[in-house]
CSV table of C-alpha atoms and ligand atoms in Angstrom, one decimal:
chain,number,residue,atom,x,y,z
C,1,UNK,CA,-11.2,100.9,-17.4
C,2,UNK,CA,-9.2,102.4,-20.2
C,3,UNK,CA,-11.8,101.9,-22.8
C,4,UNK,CA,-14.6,103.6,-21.0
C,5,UNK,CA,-17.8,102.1,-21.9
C,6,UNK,CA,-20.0,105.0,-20.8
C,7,UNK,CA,-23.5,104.4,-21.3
C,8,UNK,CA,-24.0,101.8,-18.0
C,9,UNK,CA,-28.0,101.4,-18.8
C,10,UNK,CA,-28.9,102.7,-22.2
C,11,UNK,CA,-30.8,106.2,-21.6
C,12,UNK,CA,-30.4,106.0,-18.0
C,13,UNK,CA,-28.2,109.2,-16.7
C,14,UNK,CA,-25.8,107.4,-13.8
C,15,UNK,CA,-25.3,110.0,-11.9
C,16,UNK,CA,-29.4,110.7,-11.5
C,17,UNK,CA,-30.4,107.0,-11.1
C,18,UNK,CA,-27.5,107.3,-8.1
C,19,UNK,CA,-28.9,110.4,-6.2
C,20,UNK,CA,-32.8,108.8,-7.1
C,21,UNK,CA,-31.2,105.8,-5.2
C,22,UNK,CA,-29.8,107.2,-2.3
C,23,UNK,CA,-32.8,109.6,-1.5
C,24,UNK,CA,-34.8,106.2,-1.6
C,25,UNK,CA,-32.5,104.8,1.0
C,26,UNK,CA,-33.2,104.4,4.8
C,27,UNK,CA,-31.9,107.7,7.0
C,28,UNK,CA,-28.5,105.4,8.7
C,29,UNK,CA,-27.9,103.7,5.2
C,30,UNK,CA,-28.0,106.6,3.2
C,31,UNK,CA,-25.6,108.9,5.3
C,32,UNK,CA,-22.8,105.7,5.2
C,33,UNK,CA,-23.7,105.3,1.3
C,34,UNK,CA,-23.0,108.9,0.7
C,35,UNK,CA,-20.0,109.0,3.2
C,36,UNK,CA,-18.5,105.9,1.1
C,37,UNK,CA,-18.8,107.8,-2.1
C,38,UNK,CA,-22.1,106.6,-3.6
C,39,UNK,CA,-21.3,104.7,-6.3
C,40,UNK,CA,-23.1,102.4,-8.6
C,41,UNK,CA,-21.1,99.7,-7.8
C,42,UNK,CA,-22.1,99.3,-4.3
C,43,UNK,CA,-25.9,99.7,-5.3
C,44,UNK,CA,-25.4,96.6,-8.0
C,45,UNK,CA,-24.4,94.5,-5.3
C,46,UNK,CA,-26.4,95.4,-3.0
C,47,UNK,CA,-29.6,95.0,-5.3
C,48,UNK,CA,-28.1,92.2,-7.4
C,49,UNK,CA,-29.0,94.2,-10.3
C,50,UNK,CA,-26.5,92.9,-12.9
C,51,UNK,CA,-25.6,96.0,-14.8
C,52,UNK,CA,-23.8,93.9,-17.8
C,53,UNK,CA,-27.0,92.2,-18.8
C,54,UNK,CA,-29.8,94.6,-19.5
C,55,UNK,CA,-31.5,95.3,-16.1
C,56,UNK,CA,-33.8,98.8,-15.9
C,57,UNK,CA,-33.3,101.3,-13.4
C,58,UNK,CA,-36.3,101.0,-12.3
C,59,UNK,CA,-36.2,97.3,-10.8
C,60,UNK,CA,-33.2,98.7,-9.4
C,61,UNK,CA,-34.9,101.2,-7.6
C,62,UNK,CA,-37.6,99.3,-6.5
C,63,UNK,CA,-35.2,96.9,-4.9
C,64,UNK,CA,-33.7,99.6,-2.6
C,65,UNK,CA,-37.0,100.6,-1.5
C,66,UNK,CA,-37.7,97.0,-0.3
C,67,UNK,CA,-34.6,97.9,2.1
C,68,UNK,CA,-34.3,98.8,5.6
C,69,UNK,CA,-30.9,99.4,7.5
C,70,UNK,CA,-30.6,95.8,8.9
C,71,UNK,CA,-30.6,94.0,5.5
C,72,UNK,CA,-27.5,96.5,3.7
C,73,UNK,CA,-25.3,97.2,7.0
C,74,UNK,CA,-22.8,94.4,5.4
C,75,UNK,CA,-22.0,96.4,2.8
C,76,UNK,CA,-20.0,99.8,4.7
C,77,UNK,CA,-19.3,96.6,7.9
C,78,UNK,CA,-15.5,95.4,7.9
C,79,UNK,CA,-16.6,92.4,9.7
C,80,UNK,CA,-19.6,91.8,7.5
C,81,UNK,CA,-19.4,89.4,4.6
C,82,UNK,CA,-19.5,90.1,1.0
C,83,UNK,CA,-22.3,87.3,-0.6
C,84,UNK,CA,-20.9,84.2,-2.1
C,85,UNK,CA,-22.8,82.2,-5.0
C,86,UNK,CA,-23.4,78.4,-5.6
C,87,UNK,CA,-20.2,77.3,-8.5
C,88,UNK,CA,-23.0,77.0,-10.9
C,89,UNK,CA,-24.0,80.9,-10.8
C,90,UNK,CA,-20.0,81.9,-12.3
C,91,UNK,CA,-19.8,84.2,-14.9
C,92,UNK,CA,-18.9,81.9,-18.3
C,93,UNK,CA,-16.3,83.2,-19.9
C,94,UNK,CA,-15.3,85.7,-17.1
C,95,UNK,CA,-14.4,89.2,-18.3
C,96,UNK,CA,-11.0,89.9,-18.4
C,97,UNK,CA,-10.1,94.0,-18.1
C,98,UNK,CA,-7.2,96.1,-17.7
C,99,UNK,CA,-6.1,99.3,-19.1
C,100,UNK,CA,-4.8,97.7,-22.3
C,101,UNK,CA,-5.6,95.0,-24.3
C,102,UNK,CA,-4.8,91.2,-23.3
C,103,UNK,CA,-2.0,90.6,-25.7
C,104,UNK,CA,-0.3,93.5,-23.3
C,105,UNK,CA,-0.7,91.8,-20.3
C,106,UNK,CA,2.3,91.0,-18.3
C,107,UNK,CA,3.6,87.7,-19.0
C,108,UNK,CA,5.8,87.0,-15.5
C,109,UNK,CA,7.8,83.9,-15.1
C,110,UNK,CA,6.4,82.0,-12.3
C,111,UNK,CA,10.3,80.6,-11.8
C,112,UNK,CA,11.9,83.9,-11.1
C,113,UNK,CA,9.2,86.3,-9.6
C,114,UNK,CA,8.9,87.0,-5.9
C,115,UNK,CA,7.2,88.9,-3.5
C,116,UNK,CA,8.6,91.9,-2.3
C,117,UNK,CA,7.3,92.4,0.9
C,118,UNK,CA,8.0,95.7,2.5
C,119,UNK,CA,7.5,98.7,5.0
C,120,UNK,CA,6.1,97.8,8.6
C,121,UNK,CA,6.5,94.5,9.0
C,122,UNK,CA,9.3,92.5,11.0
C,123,UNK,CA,10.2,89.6,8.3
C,124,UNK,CA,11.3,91.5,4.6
C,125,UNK,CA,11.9,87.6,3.1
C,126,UNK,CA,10.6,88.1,-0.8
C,127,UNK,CA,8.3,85.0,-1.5
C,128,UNK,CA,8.9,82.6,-4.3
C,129,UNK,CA,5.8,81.3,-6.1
C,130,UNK,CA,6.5,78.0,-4.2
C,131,UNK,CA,7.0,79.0,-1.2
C,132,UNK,CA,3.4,80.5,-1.0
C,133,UNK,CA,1.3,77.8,-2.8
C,134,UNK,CA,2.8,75.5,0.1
C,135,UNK,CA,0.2,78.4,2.3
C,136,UNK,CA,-3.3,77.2,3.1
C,137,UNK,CA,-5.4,78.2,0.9
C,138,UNK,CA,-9.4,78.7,0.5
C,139,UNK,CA,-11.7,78.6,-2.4
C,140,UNK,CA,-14.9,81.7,-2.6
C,141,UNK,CA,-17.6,81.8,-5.2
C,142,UNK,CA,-18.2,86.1,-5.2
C,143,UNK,CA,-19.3,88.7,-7.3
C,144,UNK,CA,-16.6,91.0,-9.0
C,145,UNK,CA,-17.6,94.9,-10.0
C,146,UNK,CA,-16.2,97.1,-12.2
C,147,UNK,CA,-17.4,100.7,-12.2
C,148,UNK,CA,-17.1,100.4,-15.7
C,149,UNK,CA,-20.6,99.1,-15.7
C,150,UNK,CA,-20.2,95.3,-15.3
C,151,UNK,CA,-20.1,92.6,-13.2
C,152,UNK,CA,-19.4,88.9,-13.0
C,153,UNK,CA,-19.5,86.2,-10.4
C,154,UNK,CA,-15.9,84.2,-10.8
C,155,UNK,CA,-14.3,81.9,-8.2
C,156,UNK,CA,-11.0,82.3,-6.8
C,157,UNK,CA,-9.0,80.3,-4.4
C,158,UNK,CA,-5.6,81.7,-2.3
C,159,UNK,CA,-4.9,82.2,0.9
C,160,UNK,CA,-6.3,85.0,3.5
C,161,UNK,CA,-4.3,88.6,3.3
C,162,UNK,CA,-4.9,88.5,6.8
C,163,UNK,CA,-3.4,85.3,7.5
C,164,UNK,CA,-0.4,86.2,5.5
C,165,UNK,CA,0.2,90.0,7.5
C,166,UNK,CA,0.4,87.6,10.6
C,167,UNK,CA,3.0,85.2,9.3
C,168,UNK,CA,5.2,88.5,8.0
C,169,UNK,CA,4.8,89.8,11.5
C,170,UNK,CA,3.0,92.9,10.2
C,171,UNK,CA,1.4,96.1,12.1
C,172,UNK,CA,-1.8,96.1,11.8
C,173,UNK,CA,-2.5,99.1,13.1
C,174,UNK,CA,-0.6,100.6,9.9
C,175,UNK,CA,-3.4,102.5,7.7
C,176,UNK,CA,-2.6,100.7,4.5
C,177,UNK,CA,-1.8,97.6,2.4
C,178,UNK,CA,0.0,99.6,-0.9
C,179,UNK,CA,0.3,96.5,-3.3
C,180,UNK,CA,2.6,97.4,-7.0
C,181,UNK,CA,2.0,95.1,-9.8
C,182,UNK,CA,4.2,94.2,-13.4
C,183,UNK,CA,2.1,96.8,-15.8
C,184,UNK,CA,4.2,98.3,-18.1
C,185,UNK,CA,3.4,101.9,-17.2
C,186,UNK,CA,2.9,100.6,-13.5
C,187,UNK,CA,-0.5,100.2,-11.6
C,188,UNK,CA,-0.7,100.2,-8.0
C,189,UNK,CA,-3.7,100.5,-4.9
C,190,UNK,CA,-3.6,101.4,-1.4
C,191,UNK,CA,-5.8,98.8,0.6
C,192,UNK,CA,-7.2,100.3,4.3
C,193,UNK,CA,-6.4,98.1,6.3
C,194,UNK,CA,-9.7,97.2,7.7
C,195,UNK,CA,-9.9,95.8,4.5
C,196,UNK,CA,-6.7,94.1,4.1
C,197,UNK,CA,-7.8,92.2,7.4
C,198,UNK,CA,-11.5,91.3,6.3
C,199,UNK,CA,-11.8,87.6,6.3
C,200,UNK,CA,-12.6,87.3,2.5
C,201,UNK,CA,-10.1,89.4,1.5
C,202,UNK,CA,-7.5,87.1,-0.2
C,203,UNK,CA,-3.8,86.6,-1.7
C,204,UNK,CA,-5.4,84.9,-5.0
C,205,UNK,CA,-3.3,81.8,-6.9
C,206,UNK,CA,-6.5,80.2,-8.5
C,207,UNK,CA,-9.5,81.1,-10.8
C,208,UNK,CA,-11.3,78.1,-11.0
C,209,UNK,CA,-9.2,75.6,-10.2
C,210,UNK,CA,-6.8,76.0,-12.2
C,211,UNK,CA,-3.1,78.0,-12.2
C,212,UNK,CA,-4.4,82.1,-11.7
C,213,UNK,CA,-4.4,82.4,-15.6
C,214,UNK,CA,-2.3,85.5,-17.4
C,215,UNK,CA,-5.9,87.5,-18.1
C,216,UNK,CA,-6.3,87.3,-14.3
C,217,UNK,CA,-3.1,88.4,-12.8
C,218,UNK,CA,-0.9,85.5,-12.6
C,219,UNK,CA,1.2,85.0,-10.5
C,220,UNK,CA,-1.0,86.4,-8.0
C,221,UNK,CA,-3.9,89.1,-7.3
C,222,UNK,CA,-5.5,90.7,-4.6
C,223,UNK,CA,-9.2,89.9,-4.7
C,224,UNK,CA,-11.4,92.1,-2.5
C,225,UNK,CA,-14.7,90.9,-3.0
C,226,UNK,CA,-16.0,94.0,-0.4
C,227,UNK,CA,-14.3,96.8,-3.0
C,228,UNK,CA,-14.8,97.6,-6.9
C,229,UNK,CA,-12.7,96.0,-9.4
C,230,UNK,CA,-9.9,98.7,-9.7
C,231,UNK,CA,-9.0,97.8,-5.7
C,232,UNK,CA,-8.8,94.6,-7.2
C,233,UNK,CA,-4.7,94.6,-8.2
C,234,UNK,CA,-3.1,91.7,-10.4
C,235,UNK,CA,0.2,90.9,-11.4
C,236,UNK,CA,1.0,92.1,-7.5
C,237,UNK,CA,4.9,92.3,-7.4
C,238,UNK,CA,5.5,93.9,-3.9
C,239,UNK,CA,3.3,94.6,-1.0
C,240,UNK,CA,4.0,97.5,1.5
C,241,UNK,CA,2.5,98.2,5.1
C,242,UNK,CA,2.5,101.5,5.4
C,243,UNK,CA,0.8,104.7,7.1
C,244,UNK,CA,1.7,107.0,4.3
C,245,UNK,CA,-1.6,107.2,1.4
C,246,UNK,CA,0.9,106.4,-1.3
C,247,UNK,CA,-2.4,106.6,-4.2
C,248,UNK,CA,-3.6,104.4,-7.1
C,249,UNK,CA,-3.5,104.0,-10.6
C,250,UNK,CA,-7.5,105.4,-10.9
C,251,UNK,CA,-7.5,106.4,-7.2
C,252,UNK,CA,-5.3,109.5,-8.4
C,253,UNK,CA,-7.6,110.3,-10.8
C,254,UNK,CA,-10.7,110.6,-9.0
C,255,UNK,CA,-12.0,106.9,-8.0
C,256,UNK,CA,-12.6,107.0,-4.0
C,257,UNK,CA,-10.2,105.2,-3.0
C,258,UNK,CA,-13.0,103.3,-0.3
C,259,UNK,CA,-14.7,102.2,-3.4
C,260,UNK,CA,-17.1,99.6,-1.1
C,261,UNK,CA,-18.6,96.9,-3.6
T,301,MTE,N1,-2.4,95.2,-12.4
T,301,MTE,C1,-3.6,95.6,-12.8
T,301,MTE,N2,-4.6,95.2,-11.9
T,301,MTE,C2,-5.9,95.5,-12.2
T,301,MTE,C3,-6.2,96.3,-13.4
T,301,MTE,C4,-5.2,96.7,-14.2
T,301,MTE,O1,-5.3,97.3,-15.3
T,301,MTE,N3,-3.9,96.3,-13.9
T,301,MTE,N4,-7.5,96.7,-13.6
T,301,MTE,C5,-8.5,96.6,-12.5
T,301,MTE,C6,-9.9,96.7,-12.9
T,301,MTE,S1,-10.5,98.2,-13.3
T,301,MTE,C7,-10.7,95.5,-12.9
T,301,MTE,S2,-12.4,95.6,-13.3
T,301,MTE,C8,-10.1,94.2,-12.6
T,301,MTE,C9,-10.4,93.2,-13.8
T,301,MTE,O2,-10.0,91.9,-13.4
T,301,MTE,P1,-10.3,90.7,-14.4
T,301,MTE,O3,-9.4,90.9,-15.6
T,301,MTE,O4,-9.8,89.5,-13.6
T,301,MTE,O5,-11.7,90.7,-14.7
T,301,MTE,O6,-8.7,94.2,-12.4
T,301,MTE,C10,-8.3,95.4,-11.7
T,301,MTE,N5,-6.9,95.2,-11.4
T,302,MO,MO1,-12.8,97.9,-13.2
């Protein structure tokens, strides 16, 4: 998000075509959209208005006033799921972004990192890289959203969060998941843990099927396919359950830190 690309929809003001949105929303709807933080990203996945390739505002607008409350509860709902797409609908190539370029990506050694795992939890064991691909693991087609003003449908395959905070004997009635990854100058996000427990939220080895390649995080990511990109961390070196609100990278400088996709 370094490089901001600022124009989302050439002549369109963001910040209008967000307040025409939520006035056309239905009453319950609207109060959760503005008590999430209205952002775009939530009303490009909820309209699937792909805001990378040249979509008006008005067909966005005109798919929210199709909407009633039933059809859009999933998006503020921890227990709803986020849509997934057929393979054939992925993003080709798939976007890679960070606050630098690629070439300053972290390059980790797959043989010597591990997992720091930390804070409220009754096993502290760091993880090797082997030790968690032996976890099961699941594959989900969904769509990824940057605030930036794109999006991309990708694929990614790893094992639940959830299903890892059990094995580590976490509390889970902690507030957060704080996850610190390899940048150079450090990048880090709290997860609530609502979210941390969601069913499709995930402990990512794979895009595609192959090895989680450096662009995407590798060794591991978070993916969150409920939240915007930025609540997305790679390059994940420690994970900490925690009550304190420890910040983020962009959630200290003014993201919402809900930041519901
Ligand atoms: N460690 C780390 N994680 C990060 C970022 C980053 O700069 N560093 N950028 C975030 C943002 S803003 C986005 S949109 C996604 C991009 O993921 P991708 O490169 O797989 O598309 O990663 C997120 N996670
Ligand atoms: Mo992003």
């Amino acid at each position: 998000m370094g490089r901001m690309r600022s124009l989302l929809i050439p002549g369109v003001d963001k910040k209008l075509l967000v307040k025409d949105a939520t006035k056309a929303l239905p009453e319950l709807s609207r109060r959760r959209f503005i008590a999430s933080g209205a952002s775009l990203g939530a009303l490009t996945l909820l309209t699937g208005c792909n805001v990378s390739d040249g979509f008006s505002a008005e067909e966005m607008l005109r798919q929210i006033s199709k909407f009633n409350d039933g059809v859009q509860a999933w998006m503020f709902n921890p227990d709803v799921l986020a849509p997934t797409f057929p393979e054939s609908a992925i993003t080709k190539p798939f976007p890679f972004n960070a606050y630098y370029e690629l070439d300053e990506a972290p390059e980790i050694d797959g043989k010597t990192w591990k997992l720091e795992v930390r804070g409220l939890v009754d096993n502290k064991k760091p993880w090797t890289l082997e030790q968690l691909y032996q976890l099961p693991q699941v594959k989900q087609v969904t769509r990824h959203i940057c605030v930036e003003g794109w999006s991309a449908i990708g694929s990614w395959t790893g094992t639940p969060l959830r299903d890892f905070l059990k094995l580590v004997g976490a509390d889970t009635r902690a507030r957060y998941v704080w996850f610190q990854c390899a940048d150079k100058d450090g990048y880090n996000s709290p997860l609530d843990m609502a979210t941390a427990l969601h069913p499709q939220t995930q402990m990512t080895f794979k895009f595609g099927d192959e090895i989680l390649p450096r662009a995407y995080g590798f060794p591991m990511k978070i993916r969150v396919p409920t939240k915007l990109g930025f609540k997305n961390p790679k390059y994940v070196i420690s994970m900490e359950v925690t009550n304190d609100y420890k910040g983020g990278y962009w959630e200290d400088q003014g993201y919402n830190s809900f930041s519901g996709s």
